[in-house]
Coordinates of C-alpha atoms (C1' of nucleotides) in Angstrom, one line a residue:
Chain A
X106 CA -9.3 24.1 -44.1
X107 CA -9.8 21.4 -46.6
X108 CA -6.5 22.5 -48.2
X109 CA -4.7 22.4 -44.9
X110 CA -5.6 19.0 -44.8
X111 CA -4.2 18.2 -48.6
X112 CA -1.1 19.7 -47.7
X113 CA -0.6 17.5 -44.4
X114 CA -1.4 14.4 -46.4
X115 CA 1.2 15.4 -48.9
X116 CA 3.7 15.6 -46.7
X117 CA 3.0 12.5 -45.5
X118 CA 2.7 11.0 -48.3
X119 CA 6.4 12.5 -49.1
X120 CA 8.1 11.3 -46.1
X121 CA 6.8 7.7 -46.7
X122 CA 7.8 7.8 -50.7
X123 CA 4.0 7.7 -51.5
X124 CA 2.7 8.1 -55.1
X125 CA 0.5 10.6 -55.3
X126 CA -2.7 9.1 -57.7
X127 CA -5.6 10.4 -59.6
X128 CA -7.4 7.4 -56.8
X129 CA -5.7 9.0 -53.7
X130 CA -6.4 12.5 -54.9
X131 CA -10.2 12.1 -55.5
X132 CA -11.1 10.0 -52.6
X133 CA -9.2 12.4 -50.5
X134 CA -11.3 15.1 -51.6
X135 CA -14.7 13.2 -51.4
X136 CA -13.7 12.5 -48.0
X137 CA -12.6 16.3 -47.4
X138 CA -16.2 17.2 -48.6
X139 CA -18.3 14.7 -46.9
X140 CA -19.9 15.3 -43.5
X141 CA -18.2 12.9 -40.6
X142 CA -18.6 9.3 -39.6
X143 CA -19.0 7.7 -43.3
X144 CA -18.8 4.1 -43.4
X145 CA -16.5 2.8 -46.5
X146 CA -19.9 1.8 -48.5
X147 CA -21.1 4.9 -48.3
X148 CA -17.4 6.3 -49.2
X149 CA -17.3 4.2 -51.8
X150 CA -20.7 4.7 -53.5
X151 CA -20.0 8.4 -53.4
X152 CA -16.2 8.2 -55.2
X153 CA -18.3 5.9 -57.5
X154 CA -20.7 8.2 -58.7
X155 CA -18.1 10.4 -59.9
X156 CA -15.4 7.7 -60.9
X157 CA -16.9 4.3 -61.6
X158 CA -13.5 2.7 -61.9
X159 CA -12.3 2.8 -58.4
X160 CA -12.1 -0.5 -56.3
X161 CA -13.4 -0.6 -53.2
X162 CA -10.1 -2.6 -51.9
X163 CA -8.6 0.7 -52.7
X164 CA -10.8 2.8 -50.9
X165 CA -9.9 0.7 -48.2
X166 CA -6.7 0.9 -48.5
X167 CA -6.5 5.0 -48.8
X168 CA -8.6 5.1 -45.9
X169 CA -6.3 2.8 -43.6
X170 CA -3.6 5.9 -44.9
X171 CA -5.5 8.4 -43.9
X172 CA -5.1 7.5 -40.6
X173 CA -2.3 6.6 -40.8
X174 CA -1.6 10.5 -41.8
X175 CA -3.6 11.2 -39.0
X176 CA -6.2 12.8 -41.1
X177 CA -9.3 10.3 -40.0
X178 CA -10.3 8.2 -37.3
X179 CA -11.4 4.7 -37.4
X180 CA -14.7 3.7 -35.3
X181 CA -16.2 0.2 -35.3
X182 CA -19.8 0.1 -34.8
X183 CA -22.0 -2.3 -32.6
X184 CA -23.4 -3.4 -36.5
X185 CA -20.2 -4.5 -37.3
X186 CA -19.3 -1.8 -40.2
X187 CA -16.3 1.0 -39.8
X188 CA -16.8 4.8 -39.7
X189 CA -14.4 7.1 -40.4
X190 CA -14.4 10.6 -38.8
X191 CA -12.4 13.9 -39.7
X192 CA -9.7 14.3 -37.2
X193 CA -7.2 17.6 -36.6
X194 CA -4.5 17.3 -34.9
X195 CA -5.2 17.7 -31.2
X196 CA -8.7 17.7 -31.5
X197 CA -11.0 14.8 -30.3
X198 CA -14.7 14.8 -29.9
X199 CA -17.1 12.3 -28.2
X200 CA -20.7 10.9 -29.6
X201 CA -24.4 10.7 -28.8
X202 CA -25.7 8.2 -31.2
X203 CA -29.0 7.8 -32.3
X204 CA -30.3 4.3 -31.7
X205 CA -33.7 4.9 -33.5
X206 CA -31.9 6.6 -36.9
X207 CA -28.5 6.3 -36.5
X208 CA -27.9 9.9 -36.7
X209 CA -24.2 11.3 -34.9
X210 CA -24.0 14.2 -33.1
X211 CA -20.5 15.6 -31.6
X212 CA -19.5 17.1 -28.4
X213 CA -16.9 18.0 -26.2
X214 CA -16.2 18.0 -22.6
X215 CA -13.5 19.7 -20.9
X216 CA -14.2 17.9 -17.0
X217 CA -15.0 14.5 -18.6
X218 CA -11.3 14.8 -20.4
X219 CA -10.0 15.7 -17.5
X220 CA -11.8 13.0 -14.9
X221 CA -10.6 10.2 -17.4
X222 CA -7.5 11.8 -17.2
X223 CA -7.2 11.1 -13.6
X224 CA -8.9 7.8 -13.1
X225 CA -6.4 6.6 -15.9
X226 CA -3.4 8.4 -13.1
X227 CA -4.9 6.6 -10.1
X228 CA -4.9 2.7 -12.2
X229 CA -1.5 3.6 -13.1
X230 CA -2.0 3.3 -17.3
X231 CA -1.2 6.0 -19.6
X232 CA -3.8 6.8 -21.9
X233 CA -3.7 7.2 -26.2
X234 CA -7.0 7.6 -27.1
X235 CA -10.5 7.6 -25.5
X236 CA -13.8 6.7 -26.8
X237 CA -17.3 8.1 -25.4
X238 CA -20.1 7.0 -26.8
X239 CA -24.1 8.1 -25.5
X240 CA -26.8 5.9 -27.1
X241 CA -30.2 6.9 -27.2
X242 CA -33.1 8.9 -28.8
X243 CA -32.5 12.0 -30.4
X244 CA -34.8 14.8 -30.4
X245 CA -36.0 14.5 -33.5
X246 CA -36.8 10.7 -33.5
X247 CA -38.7 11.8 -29.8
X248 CA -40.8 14.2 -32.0
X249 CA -41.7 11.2 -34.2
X250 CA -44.2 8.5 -33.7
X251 CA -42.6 4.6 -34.2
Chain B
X84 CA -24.3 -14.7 -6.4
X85 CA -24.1 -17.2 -9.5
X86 CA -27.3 -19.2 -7.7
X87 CA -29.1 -15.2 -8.4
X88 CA -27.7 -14.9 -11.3
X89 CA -28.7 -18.4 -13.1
X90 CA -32.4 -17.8 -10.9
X91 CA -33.0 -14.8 -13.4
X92 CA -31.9 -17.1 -16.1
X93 CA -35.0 -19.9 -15.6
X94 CA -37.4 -16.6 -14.5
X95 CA -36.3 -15.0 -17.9
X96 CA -36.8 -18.5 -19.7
X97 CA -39.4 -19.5 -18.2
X98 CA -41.6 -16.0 -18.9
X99 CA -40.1 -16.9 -22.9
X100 CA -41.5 -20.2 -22.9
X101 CA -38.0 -21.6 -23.5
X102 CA -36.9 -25.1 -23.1
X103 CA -34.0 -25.9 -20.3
X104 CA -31.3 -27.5 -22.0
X105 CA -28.0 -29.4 -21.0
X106 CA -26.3 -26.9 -23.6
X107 CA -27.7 -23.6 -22.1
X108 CA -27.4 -24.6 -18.4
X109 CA -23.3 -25.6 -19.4
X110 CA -22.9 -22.3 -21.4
X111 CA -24.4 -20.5 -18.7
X112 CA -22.1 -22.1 -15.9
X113 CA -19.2 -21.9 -18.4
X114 CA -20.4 -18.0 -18.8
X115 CA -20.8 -17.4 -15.0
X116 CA -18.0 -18.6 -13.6
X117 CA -15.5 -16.9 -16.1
X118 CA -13.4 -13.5 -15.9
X119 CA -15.4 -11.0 -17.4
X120 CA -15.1 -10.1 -21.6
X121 CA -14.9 -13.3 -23.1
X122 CA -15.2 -13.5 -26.8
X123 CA -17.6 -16.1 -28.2
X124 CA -14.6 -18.0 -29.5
X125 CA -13.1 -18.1 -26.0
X126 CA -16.3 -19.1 -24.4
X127 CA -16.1 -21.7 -27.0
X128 CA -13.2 -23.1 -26.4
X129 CA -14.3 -23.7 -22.9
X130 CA -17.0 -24.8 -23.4
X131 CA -15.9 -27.3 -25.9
X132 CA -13.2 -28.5 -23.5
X133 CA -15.5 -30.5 -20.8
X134 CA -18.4 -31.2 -23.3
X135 CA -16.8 -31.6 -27.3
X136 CA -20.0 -31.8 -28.9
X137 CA -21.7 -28.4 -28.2
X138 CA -21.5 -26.1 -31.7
X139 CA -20.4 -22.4 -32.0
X140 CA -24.1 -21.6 -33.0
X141 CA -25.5 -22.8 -30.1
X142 CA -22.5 -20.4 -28.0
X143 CA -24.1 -17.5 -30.1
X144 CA -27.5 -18.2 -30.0
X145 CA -27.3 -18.5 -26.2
X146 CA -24.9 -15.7 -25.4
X147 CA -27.9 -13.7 -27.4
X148 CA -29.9 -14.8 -24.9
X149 CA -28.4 -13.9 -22.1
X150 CA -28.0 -10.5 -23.5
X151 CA -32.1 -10.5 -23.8
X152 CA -32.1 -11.8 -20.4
X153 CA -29.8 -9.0 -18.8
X154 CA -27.1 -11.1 -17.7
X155 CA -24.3 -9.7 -20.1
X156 CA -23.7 -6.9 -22.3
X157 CA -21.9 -7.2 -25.5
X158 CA -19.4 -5.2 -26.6
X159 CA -17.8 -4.3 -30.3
X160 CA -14.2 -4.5 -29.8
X161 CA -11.8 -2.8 -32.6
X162 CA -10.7 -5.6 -34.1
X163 CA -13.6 -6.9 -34.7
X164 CA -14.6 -9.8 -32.2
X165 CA -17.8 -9.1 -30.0
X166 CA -17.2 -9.9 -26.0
X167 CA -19.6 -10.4 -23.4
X168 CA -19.3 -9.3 -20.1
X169 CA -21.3 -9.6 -17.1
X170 CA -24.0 -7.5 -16.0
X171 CA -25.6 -7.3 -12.9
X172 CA -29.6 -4.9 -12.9
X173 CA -28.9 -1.2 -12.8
X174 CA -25.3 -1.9 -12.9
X175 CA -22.5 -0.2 -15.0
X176 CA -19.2 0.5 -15.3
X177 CA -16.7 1.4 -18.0
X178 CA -13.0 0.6 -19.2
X179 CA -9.5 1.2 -19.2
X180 CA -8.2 -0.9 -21.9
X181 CA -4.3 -1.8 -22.1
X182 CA -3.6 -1.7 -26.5
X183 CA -0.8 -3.9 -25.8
X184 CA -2.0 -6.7 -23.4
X185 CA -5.6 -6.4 -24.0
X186 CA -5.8 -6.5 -20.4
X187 CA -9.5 -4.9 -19.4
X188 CA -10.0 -2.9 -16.4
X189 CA -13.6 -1.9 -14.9
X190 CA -13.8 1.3 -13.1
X191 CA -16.9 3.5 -12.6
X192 CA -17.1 7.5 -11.9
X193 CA -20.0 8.9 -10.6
X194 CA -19.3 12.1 -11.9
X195 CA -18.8 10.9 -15.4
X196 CA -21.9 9.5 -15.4
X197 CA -23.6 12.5 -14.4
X198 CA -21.5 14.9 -16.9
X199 CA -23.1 12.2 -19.6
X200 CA -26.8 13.0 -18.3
X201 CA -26.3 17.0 -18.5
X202 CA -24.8 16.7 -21.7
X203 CA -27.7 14.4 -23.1
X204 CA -29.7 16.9 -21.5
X205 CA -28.4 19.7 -23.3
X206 CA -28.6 17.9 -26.8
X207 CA -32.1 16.5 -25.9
X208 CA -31.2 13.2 -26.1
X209 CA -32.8 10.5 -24.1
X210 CA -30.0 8.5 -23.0
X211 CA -30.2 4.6 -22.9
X212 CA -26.9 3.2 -22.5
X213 CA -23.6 4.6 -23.0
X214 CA -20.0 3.1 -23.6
X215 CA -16.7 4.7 -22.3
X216 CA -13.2 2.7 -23.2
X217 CA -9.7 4.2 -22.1
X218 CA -7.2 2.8 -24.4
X219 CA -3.4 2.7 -23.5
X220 CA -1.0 0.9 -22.0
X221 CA -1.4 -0.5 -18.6
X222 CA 1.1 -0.4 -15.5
X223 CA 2.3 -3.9 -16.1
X224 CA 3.0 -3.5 -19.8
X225 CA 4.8 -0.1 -18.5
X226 CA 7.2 -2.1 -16.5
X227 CA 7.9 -4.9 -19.4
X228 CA 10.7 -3.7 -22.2
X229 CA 9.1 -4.2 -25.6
Chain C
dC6 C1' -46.5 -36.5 -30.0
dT7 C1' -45.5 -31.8 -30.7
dT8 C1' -42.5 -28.1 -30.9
dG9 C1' -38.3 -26.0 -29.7
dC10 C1' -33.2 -26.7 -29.7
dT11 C1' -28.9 -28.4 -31.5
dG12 C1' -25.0 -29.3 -34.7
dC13 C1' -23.5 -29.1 -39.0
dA14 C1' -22.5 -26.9 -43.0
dA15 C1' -23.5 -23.4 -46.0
dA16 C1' -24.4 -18.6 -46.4
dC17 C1' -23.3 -13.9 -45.3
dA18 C1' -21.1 -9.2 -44.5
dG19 C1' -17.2 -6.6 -44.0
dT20 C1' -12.5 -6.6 -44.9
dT21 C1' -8.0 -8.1 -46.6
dT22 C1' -4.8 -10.0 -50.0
dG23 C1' -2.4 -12.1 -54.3
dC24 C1' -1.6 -11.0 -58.6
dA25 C1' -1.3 -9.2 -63.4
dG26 C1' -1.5 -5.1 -65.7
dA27 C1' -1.6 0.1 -65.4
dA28 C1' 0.4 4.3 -63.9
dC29 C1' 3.6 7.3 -61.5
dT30 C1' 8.5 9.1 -61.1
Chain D
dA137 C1' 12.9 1.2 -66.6
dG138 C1' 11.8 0.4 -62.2
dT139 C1' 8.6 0.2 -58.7
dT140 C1' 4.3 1.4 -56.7
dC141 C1' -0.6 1.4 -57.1
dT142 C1' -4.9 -0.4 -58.8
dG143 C1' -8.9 -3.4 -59.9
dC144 C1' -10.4 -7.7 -59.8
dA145 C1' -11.6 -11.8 -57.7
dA146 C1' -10.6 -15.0 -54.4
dA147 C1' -9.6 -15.7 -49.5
dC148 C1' -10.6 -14.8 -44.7
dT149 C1' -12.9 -13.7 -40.3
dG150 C1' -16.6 -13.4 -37.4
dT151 C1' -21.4 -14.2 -37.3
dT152 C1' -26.0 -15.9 -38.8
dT153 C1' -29.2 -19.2 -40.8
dG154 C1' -31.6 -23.4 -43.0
dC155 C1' -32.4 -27.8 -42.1
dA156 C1' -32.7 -32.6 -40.6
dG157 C1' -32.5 -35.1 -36.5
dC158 C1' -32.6 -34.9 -31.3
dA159 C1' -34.8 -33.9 -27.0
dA160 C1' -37.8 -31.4 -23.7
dG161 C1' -42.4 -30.9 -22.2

DNA sequence: CTTGCTGCAAACAGTTTGCAGAACT
DNA sequence: AGTTCTGCAAACTGTTTGCAGCAAG
């Protein structure tokens, strides 16, 4: 899985006469290792642990590749910071987001995909991408007191 | 519909304890009788235009407002600006979003919104608010050569 | 007269960029 | 050797904040 995911970003790296770099290497495989939705601090901090040399312009910059290589997904957040997410190829998920802890939790919806699908038909655009967001409390916050 | 609309505004202000000023009662006006999802910078602009001396923090601070007040809903765009938009109680709808015009189209499915409750359901989430955008390219961008 | 509001400018947070030196091929 | 990549720091963008003066009640 994660070495799938090496392999595609090498051969994207190839076809666009990328360098392949000690940087690129290990924040690719932080990234690989960490659960979803990491904002570039957190990225960062975490490639620093390990590697205290490494900019943050450059993590940054990797991650703008990796989406480029179709290996992440950008989100902006309502507090203004970016997230990126694992992304397949094909495969798209939407989010319930904790308001209370901030914790993300996937899911997937076959009907919804398709109802966008056809309210996107009837306004006449052609959709790219999508973006499904449910705020609220999770179950665990519920379970806590404020 | 404005005359409602700017009525919830004093009710709101007046059960704050806040002051009616020139400034809020232009930005409001400005605000009301706009298209919907106006950055702060457009608002400003318009603002600006028929009275020169109003300040971008005063824009902000009130748009905030309004927000607290349930008039508008912000919104994180992707490239990093915040729009408002107007928001009516109990009202909601989402949007198909053209990624070459920025053109911004409302539409509402009831059986979207319903899919959304079962699947907060499901996760036991209590839902509080939820944000669906359609990116891609609209009809009239379709019809335009690049 | 008292307190909240405004405009300005400075401060901030997240992100991007210019550049000299390091590193890959 | 030639060129790309990196780290640093400075620049930038959108937004927030401190403060002195202004204005509403």
């Amino acid at each position: 899985m994660i070495l799938q995911k090496k392999d595609a970003f090498n051969r994207f790296a190839a076809k666009r006469g990328l360098r392949s770099t000690r940087q690129r290497d290990l924040i690719l495989d932080v990234f690989l290792s960490s659960h979803d939705h990491l904002s570039v601090e957190e990225l960062y901090l975490k490639v620093k642990a390990t590697n205290p040399g490494v900019g943050q312009a450059t993590v940054y910059r990797t991650l703008k590749l990796f989406v480029e290589a179709g290996l992440a997904r950008e989100m902006t957040m309502s507090d203004g910071q970016t997230r990126y997410e694992h992304l397949s190829a094909g495969e798209h998920h939407d989010h319930l987001i904790c308001t209370r802890c901030g914790a993300i939790v996937e899911f997937e919806d076959a009907t919804i995909e398709r109802l966008q699908g056809e309210i996107a038909l009837r306004h006449g655009f052609s959709i790219t991408s999508h973006r499904l967001d449910l705020y609220g409390i999770c179950p665990a916050c519920k379970a806590t007191p404020v």
